[in-house]
mmCIF file of C-alpha atoms in Angstrom:
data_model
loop_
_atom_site.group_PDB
_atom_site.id
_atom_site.type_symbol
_atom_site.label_atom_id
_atom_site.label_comp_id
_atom_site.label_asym_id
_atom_site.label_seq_id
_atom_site.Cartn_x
_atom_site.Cartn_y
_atom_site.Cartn_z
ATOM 1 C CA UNK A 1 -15.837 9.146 -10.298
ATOM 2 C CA UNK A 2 -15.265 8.128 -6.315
ATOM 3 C CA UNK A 3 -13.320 5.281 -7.049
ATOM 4 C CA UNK A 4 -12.395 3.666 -3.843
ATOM 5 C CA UNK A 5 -14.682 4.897 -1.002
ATOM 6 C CA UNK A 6 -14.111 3.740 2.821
ATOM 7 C CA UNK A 7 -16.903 4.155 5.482
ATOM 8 C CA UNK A 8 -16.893 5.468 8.285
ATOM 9 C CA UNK A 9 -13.379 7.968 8.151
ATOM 10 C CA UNK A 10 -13.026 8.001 11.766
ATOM 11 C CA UNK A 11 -14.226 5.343 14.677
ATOM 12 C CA UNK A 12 -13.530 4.898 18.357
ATOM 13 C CA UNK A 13 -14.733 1.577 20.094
ATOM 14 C CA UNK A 14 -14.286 -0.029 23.426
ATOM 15 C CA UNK A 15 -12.245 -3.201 23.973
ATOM 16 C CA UNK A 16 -14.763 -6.151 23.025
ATOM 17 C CA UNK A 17 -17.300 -4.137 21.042
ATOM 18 C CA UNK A 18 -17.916 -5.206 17.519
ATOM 19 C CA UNK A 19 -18.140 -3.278 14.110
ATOM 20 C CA UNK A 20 -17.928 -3.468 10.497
ATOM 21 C CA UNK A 21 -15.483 -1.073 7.986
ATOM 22 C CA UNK A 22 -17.042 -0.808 4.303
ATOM 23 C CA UNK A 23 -15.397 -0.654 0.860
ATOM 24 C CA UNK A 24 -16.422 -0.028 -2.166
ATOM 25 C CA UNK A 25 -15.341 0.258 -5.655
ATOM 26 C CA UNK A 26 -17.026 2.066 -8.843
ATOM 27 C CA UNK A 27 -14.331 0.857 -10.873
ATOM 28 C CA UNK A 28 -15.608 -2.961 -11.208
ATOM 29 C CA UNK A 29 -12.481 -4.187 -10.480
ATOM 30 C CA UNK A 30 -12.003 -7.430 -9.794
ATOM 31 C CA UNK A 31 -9.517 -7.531 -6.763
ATOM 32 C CA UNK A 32 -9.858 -6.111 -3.337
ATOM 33 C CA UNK A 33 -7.573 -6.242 -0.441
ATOM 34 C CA UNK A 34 -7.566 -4.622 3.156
ATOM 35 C CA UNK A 35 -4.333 -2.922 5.152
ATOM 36 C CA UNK A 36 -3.303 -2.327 8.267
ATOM 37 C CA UNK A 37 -1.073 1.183 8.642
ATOM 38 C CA UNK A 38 0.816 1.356 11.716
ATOM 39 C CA UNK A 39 3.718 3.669 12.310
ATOM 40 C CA UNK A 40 7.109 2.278 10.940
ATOM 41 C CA UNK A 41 5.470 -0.843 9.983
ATOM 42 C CA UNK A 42 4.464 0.148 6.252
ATOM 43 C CA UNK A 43 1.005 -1.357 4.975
ATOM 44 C CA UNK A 44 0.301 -4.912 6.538
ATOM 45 C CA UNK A 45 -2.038 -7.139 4.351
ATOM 46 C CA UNK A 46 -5.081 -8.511 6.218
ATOM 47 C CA UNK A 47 -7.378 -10.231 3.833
ATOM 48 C CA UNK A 48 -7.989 -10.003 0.222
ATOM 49 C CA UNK A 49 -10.489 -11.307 -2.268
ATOM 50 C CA UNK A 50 -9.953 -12.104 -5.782
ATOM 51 C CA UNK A 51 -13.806 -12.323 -7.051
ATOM 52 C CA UNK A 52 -16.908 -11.809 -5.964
ATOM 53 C CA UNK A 53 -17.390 -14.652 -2.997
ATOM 54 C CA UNK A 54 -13.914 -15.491 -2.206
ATOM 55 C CA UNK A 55 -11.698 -14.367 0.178
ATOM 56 C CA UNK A 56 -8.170 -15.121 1.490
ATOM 57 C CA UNK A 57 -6.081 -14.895 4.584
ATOM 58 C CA UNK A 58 -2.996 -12.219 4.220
ATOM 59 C CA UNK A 59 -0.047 -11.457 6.317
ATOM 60 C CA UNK A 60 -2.164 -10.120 9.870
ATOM 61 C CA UNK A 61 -5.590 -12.148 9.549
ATOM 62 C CA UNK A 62 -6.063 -12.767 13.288
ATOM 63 C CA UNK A 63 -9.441 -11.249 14.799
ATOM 64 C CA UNK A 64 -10.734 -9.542 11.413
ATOM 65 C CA UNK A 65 -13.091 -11.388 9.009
ATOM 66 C CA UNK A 66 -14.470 -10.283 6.115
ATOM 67 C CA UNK A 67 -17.017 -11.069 3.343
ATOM 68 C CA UNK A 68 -17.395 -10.071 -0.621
ATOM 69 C CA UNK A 69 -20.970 -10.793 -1.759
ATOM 70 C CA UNK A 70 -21.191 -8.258 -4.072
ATOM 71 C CA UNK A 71 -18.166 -7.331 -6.231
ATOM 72 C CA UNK A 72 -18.013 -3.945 -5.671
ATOM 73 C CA UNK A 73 -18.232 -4.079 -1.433
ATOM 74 C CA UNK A 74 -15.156 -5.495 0.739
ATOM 75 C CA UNK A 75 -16.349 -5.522 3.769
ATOM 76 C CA UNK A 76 -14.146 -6.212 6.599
ATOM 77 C CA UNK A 77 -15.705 -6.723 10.418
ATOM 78 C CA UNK A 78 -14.059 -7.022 13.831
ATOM 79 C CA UNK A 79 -15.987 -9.098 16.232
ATOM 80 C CA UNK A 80 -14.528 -7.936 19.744
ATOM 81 C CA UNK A 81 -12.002 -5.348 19.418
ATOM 82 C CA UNK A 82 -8.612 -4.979 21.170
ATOM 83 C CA UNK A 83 -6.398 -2.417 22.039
ATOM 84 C CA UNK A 84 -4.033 -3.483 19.520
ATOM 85 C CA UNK A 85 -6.257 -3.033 16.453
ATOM 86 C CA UNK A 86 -5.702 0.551 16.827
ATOM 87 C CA UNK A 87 -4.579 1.548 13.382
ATOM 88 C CA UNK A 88 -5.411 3.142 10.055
ATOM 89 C CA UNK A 89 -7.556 0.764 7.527
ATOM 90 C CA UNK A 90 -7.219 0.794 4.180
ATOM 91 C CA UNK A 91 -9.103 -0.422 1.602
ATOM 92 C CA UNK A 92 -7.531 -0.823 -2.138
ATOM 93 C CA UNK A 93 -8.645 -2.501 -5.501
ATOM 94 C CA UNK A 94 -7.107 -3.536 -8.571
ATOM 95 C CA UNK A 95 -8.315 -4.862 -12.081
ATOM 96 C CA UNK A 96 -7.582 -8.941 -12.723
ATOM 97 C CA UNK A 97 -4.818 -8.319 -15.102
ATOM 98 C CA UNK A 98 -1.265 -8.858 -13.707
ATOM 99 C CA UNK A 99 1.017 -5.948 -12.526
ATOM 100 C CA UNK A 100 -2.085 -3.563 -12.649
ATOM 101 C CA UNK A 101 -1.523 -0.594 -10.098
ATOM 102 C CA UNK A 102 -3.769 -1.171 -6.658
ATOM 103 C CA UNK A 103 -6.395 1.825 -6.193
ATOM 104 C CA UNK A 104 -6.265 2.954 -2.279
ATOM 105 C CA UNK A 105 -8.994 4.477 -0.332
ATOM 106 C CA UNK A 106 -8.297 7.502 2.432
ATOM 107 C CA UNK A 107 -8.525 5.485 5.342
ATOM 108 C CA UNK A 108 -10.792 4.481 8.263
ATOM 109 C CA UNK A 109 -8.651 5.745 11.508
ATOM 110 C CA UNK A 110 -9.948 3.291 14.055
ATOM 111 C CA UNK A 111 -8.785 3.724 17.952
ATOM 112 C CA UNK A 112 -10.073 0.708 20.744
ATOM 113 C CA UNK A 113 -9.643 2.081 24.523
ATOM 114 C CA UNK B 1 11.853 -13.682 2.455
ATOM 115 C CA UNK B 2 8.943 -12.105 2.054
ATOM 116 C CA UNK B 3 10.473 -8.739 3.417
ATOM 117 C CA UNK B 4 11.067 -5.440 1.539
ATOM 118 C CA UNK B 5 13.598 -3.518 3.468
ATOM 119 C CA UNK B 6 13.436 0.264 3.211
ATOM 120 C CA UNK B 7 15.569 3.251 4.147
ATOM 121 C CA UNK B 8 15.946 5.850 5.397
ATOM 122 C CA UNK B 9 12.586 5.987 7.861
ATOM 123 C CA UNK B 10 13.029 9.542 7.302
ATOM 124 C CA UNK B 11 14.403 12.053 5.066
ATOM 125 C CA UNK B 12 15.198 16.056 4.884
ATOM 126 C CA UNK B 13 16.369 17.636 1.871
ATOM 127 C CA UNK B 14 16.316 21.281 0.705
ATOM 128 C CA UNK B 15 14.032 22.410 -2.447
ATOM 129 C CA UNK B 16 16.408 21.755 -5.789
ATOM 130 C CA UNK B 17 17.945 18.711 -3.981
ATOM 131 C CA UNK B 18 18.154 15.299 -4.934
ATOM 132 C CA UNK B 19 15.692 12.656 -2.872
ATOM 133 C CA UNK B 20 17.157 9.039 -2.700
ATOM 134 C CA UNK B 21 15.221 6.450 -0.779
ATOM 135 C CA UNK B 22 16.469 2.652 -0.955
ATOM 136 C CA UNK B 23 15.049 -1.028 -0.761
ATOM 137 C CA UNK B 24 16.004 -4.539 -1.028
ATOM 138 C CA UNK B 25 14.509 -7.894 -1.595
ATOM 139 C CA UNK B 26 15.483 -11.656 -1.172
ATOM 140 C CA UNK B 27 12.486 -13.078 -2.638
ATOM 141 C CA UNK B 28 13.365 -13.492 -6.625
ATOM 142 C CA UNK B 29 10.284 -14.652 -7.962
ATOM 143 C CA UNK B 30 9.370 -10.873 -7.412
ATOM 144 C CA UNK B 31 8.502 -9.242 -10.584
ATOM 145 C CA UNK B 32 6.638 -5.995 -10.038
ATOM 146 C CA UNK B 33 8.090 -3.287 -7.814
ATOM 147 C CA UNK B 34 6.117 -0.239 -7.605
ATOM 148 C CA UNK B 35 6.222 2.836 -5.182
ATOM 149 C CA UNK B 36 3.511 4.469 -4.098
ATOM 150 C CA UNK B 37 3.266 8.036 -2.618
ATOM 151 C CA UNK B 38 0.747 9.449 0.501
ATOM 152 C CA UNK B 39 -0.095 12.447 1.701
ATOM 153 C CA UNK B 40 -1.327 12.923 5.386
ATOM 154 C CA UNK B 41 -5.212 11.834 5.963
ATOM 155 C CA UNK B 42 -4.789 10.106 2.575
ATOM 156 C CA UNK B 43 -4.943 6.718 0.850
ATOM 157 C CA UNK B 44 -1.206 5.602 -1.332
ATOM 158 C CA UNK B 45 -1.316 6.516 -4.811
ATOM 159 C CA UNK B 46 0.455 5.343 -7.634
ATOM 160 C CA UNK B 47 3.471 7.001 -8.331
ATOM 161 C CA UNK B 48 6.272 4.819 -10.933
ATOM 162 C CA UNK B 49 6.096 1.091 -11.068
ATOM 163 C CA UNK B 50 9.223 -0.627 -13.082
ATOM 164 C CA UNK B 51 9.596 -4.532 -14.120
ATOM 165 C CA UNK B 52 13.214 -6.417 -13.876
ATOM 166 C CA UNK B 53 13.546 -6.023 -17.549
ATOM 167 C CA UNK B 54 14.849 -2.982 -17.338
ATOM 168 C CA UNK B 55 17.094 -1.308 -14.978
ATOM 169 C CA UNK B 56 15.647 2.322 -15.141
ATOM 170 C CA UNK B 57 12.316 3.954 -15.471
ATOM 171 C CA UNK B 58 11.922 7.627 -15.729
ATOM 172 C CA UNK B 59 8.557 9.444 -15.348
ATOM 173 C CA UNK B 60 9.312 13.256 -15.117
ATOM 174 C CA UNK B 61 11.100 14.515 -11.869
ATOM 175 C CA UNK B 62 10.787 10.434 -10.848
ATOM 176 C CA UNK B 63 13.500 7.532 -11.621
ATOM 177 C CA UNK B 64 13.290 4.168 -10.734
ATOM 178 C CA UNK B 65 17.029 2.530 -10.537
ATOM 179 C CA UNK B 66 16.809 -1.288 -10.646
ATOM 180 C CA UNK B 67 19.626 -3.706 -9.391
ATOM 181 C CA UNK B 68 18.567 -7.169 -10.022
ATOM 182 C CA UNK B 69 21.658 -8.840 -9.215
ATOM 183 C CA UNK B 70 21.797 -6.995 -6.279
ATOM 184 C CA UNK B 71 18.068 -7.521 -5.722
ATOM 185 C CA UNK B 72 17.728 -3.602 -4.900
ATOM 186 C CA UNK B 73 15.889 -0.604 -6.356
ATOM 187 C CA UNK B 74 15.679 3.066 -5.732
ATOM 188 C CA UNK B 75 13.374 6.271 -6.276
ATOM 189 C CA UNK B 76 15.203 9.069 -7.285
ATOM 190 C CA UNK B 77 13.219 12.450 -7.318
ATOM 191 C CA UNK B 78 15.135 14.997 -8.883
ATOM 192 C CA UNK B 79 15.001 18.625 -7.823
ATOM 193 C CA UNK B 80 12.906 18.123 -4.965
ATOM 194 C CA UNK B 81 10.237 20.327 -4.243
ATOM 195 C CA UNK B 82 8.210 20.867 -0.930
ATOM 196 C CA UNK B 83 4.951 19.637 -2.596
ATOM 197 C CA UNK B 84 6.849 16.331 -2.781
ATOM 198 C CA UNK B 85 7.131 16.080 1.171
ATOM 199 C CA UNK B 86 4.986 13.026 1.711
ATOM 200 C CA UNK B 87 5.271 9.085 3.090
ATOM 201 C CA UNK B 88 7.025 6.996 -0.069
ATOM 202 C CA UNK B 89 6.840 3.270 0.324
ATOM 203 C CA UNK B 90 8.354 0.924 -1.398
ATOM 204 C CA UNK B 91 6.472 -2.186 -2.857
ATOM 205 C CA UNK B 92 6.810 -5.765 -4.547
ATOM 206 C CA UNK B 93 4.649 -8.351 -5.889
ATOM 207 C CA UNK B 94 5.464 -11.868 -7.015
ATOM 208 C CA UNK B 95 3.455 -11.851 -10.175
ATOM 209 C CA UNK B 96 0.697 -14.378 -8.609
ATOM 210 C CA UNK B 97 -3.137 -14.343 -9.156
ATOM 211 C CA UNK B 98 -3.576 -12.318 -6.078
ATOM 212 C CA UNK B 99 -1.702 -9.201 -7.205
ATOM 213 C CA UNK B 100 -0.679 -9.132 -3.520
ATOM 214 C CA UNK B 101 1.753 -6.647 -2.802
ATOM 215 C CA UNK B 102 4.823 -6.394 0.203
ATOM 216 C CA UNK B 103 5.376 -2.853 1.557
ATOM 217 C CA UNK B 104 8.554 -1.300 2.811
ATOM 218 C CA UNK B 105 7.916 0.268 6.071
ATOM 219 C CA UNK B 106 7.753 3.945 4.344
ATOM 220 C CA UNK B 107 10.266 7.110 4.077
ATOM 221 C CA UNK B 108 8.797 10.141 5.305
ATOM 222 C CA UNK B 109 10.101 13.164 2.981
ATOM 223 C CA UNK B 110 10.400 16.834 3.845
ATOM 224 C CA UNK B 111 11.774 19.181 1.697
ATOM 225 C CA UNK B 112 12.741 22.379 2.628
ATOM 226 C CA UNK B 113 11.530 25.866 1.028
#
């Protein structure tokens, strides 16, 4: 039982490469949402999807997009990385039904020089 | 409004001690306020969620102390131990479709052997 499984763990890019951070759920749940971790700043909400095909802006949306074709996969792409997306990504998931716990991954540490 | 405050950043307390870590709200259609608990080079997990039905939830060693007039709520772990030391962050949701949920910006907990 994986549950929530991030690849890769660990990444380091240049500033204005390109690269995509995977997600996937066993759990067939039907929400999905990626985080931001920064120090001090808690979990910042980038984009989530609430079905298979849709997907929604969150709180920090700005030079991530990200696609759900299949209902288990999140994935969630920079197109020309920046210093300041230096961070921890996580990936969580949650069934439909309301105030159901979210499910987190361990984390993609990600560092841009 | 769509801020959970959180305190202390950072917390010490010996091993038998009582851990107290605080947050507040201004957003009152909020009406799910779990707290989640992460070891280093880990995702959040689950630890106690409570609803504003009820002002206290108990789950072993764990309380959950809910002010609703106040629009605060605290975790309470009782008779610390060190395999407790870990990030705690503070959480609410609105009770949408999206299940989206605002972090605190975390506690970091030590407890001393």
């Amino acid at each position: 039982n994986a549950g929530v499984t991030q690849t890769p763990k660990f990444r380091v890019l240049k500033t204005g490469q390109s690269m995509t951070l995977l997600c996937a759920q066993d759990m067939n749940h039907e929400y999905m949402y990626w985080y931001r971790q920064d120090p001090g700043m808690g979990l910042r909400l980038i984009h989530y999807s609430v079905g298979e095909g849709t997907t929604a802006k969150g709180e920090v949306p700005d030079g991530y997009n990200v696609s759900r074709l299949k209902k288990q996969n999140f994935l969630l792409g920079l197109e020309s990385a920046a210093p300041s997306q230096t961070s921890v990504y996580f990936c969580a998931s949650r069934p439909g039904q309301r105030h159901q716990p979210q499910h987190f991954g361990d984390g993609t540490r990600l560092s841009i020089l | 409004q769509q801020q959970v405050k959180q305190s202390p950043q950072s917390l010490i307390v010996q091993k038998g001690g009582i851990s107290i870590i605080n947050c507040a709200y201004e957003n009152t259609a909020f009406d799910y306020f779990p707290w989640y608990q992460q070891f280093p080079g880990k995702g959040p997990a689950l630890l106690i969620a409570i609803r504003p039905d009820v002002s206290e939830k108990k789950e072993g060693r764990f309380t959950i102390s809910f002010n609703k007039s106040a629009k605060q709520f605290s975790l309470h772990i009782m008779d610390s131990q060190p395999g407790d030391s870990a990030t705690y962050f503070c959480a609410a949701s609105a009770g949408s479709n999206t299940g989206k949920l605002i972090f605190g910006q975390g506690t970091t907990l030590q407890v001393k052997p």
